[in-house]
PDB file of C-alpha atoms in Angstrom:
ATOM      1  CA  MET A  20       5.221   0.419  17.743  1.00 60.00           C
ATOM      2  CA  ASP A  21       2.518  -0.015  20.351  1.00 78.00           C
ATOM      3  CA  PHE A  22       0.105  -1.162  17.646  1.00 81.00           C
ATOM      4  CA  SER A  23       2.521  -3.835  16.457  1.00 81.00           C
ATOM      5  CA  ARG A  24       2.971  -5.210  19.979  1.00 84.00           C
ATOM      6  CA  ARG A  25      -0.792  -5.406  20.506  1.00 89.00           C
ATOM      7  CA  ALA A  26      -1.031  -7.246  17.187  1.00 88.00           C
ATOM      8  CA  GLY A  27       1.584  -9.753  18.345  1.00 89.00           C
ATOM      9  CA  LEU A  28       4.321  -8.478  16.054  1.00 85.00           C
ATOM     10  CA  ASP A  29       7.911  -8.070  17.172  1.00 86.00           C
ATOM     11  CA  LEU A  30       9.229  -5.234  15.010  1.00 86.00           C
ATOM     12  CA  SER A  31      12.499  -3.377  15.103  1.00 87.00           C
ATOM     13  CA  LEU A  32      13.255  -0.120  13.338  1.00 87.00           C
ATOM     14  CA  VAL A  33      16.344   0.028  11.159  1.00 90.00           C
ATOM     15  CA  SER A  34      17.611   3.199   9.489  1.00 90.00           C
ATOM     16  CA  THR A  35      19.214   2.932   6.074  1.00 90.00           C
ATOM     17  CA  ALA A  36      21.341   5.358   4.092  1.00 88.00           C
ATOM     18  CA  ASP A  37      19.025   5.476   1.078  1.00 84.00           C
ATOM     19  CA  SER A  38      16.182   3.773  -0.741  1.00 83.00           C
ATOM     20  CA  ARG A  39      18.572   1.530  -2.700  1.00 86.00           C
ATOM     21  CA  LYS A  40      19.687  -0.033   0.615  1.00 90.00           C
ATOM     22  CA  GLN A  41      16.034  -0.544   1.562  1.00 89.00           C
ATOM     23  CA  ARG A  42      15.243  -2.253  -1.744  1.00 88.00           C
ATOM     24  CA  ASP A  43      18.378  -4.421  -1.536  1.00 90.00           C
ATOM     25  CA  GLY A  44      17.613  -5.333   2.089  1.00 92.00           C
ATOM     26  CA  LEU A  45      14.120  -6.431   1.125  1.00 90.00           C
ATOM     27  CA  LEU A  46      15.414  -8.410  -1.850  1.00 90.00           C
ATOM     28  CA  HIS A  47      18.076 -10.211   0.203  1.00 93.00           C
ATOM     29  CA  GLY A  48      15.796 -10.969   3.148  1.00 92.00           C
ATOM     30  CA  ASP A  49      17.442  -8.537   5.573  1.00 94.00           C
ATOM     31  CA  PHE A  50      14.045  -6.826   5.941  1.00 91.00           C
ATOM     32  CA  GLN A  51      10.574  -8.303   5.713  1.00 88.00           C
ATOM     33  CA  ILE A  52       8.799  -4.935   5.514  1.00 87.00           C
ATOM     34  CA  VAL A  53      10.011  -1.563   4.273  1.00 87.00           C
ATOM     35  CA  HIS A  54       8.381   1.841   4.489  1.00 83.00           C
ATOM     36  CA  VAL A  55       9.233   3.693   1.285  1.00 79.00           C
ATOM     37  CA  ALA A  56       7.581   5.779  -1.393  1.00 78.00           C
ATOM     38  CA  VAL A  57       5.836   3.817  -4.130  1.00 79.00           C
ATOM     39  CA  ASP A  58       8.496   4.751  -6.715  1.00 80.00           C
ATOM     40  CA  ASN A  59      10.688   2.106  -5.085  1.00 83.00           C
ATOM     41  CA  ALA A  60       8.095  -0.590  -5.753  1.00 85.00           C
ATOM     42  CA  ILE A  61       7.876   0.597  -9.358  1.00 83.00           C
ATOM     43  CA  SER A  62      11.652   0.370  -9.639  1.00 83.00           C
ATOM     44  CA  MET A  63      11.681  -3.157  -8.237  1.00 86.00           C
ATOM     45  CA  LYS A  64       8.893  -4.247 -10.625  1.00 88.00           C
ATOM     46  CA  ASP A  65       9.790  -2.412 -13.839  1.00 85.00           C
ATOM     47  CA  GLY A  66      13.541  -2.111 -13.423  1.00 83.00           C
ATOM     48  CA  GLU A  67      14.389  -5.423 -11.824  1.00 85.00           C
ATOM     49  CA  GLY A  68      11.418  -7.598 -12.802  1.00 89.00           C
ATOM     50  CA  LEU A  69      10.582  -8.489  -9.197  1.00 89.00           C
ATOM     51  CA  ASP A  70       7.170  -9.241  -7.756  1.00 90.00           C
ATOM     52  CA  VAL A  71       6.162  -6.555  -5.280  1.00 88.00           C
ATOM     53  CA  VAL A  72       3.089  -5.791  -3.220  1.00 88.00           C
ATOM     54  CA  VAL A  73       2.142  -2.299  -2.110  1.00 86.00           C
ATOM     55  CA  ILE A  74       0.063  -2.644   1.034  1.00 84.00           C
ATOM     56  CA  MET A  75      -0.994   0.918   1.701  1.00 75.00           C
ATOM     57  CA  GLY A  76      -0.291   4.439   0.624  1.00 64.00           C
ATOM     58  CA  GLY A  77      -1.088   7.952   1.645  1.00 65.00           C
ATOM     59  CA  ASP A  78       1.932   9.076   3.629  1.00 61.00           C
ATOM     60  CA  SER A  79       3.206  12.384   2.312  1.00 61.00           C
ATOM     61  CA  GLY A  80       6.546  11.814   4.040  1.00 62.00           C
ATOM     62  CA  MET A  81       9.292  13.777   2.375  1.00 62.00           C
ATOM     63  CA  ASN A  82       7.934  13.428  -1.153  1.00 62.00           C
ATOM     64  CA  GLU A  83       8.292  17.117  -1.753  1.00 72.00           C
ATOM     65  CA  LEU A  84      10.055  19.237  -4.276  1.00 76.00           C
ATOM     66  CA  PHE A  85      12.592  21.694  -2.852  1.00 81.00           C
ATOM     67  CA  VAL A  86      13.824  24.436  -5.167  1.00 85.00           C
ATOM     68  CA  GLN A  87      15.948  27.549  -5.065  1.00 89.00           C
ATOM     69  CA  PRO A  88      14.078  30.703  -3.980  1.00 91.00           C
ATOM     70  CA  HIS A  89      14.062  32.201  -7.499  1.00 90.00           C
ATOM     71  CA  ILE A  90      12.080  29.266  -8.931  1.00 90.00           C
ATOM     72  CA  ARG A  91       8.397  30.125  -8.839  1.00 90.00           C
ATOM     73  CA  GLU A  92       7.020  27.666 -11.420  1.00 89.00           C
ATOM     74  CA  ILE A  93       7.941  24.285 -12.900  1.00 85.00           C
ATOM     75  CA  GLU A  94       8.916  25.852 -16.236  1.00 88.00           C
ATOM     76  CA  ALA A  95      11.726  27.753 -14.478  1.00 89.00           C
ATOM     77  CA  MET A  96      13.407  24.410 -13.754  1.00 86.00           C
ATOM     78  CA  ARG A  97      13.874  23.561 -17.447  1.00 85.00           C
ATOM     79  CA  GLY A  98      17.564  23.022 -18.217  1.00 85.00           C
ATOM     80  CA  GLY A  99      18.578  23.036 -14.553  1.00 84.00           C
ATOM     81  CA  ARG A 100      19.924  20.210 -12.419  1.00 82.00           C
ATOM     82  CA  LEU A 101      17.533  17.849 -10.671  1.00 77.00           C
ATOM     83  CA  ILE A 102      18.929  15.981  -7.672  1.00 75.00           C
ATOM     84  CA  VAL A 103      17.182  12.841  -6.425  1.00 69.00           C
ATOM     85  CA  ASP A 104      17.816  10.493  -3.516  1.00 66.00           C
ATOM     86  CA  ALA A 105      18.180   7.472  -5.797  1.00 66.00           C
ATOM     87  CA  PRO A 106      18.647   7.974  -9.549  1.00 68.00           C
ATOM     88  CA  ASP A 107      17.606   4.372 -10.239  1.00 68.00           C
ATOM     89  CA  ASN A 108      14.148   4.566  -8.667  1.00 66.00           C
ATOM     90  CA  ARG A 109      12.233   5.031 -11.931  1.00 62.00           C
ATOM     91  CA  LEU A 110      11.033   8.514 -11.056  1.00 62.00           C
ATOM     92  CA  ARG A 111      10.934  10.593 -14.208  1.00 60.00           C
ATOM     93  CA  ALA A 112      10.622  14.319 -14.827  1.00 57.00           C
ATOM     94  CA  PRO A 113       9.733  14.506 -18.531  1.00 57.00           C
ATOM     95  CA  GLY A 114      10.498  17.767 -20.224  1.00 55.00           C
ATOM     96  CA  LEU A 115      12.917  19.110 -17.631  1.00 53.00           C
TER      97      LEU A 115
END
């Protein structure tokens, strides 16, 4: 936040329950900037037909795949359940 102050920006951090709330907040003007994974921008563009701009990328954040200990390769996931934070974010796992 120190960078934003030096740049003359008055930012406040707001936590949301999920990425859907972030996308809705941006759409309705509750937020001017959101920090999310790019799949949310894809959802807003492809799923909702909205104009979006992705400013920067490269944050690994929590974009990780967590599996049960017995799963050692992607193929072992076939036929299992895949849980996501937002099922409407356009992320796809073909073949699983």
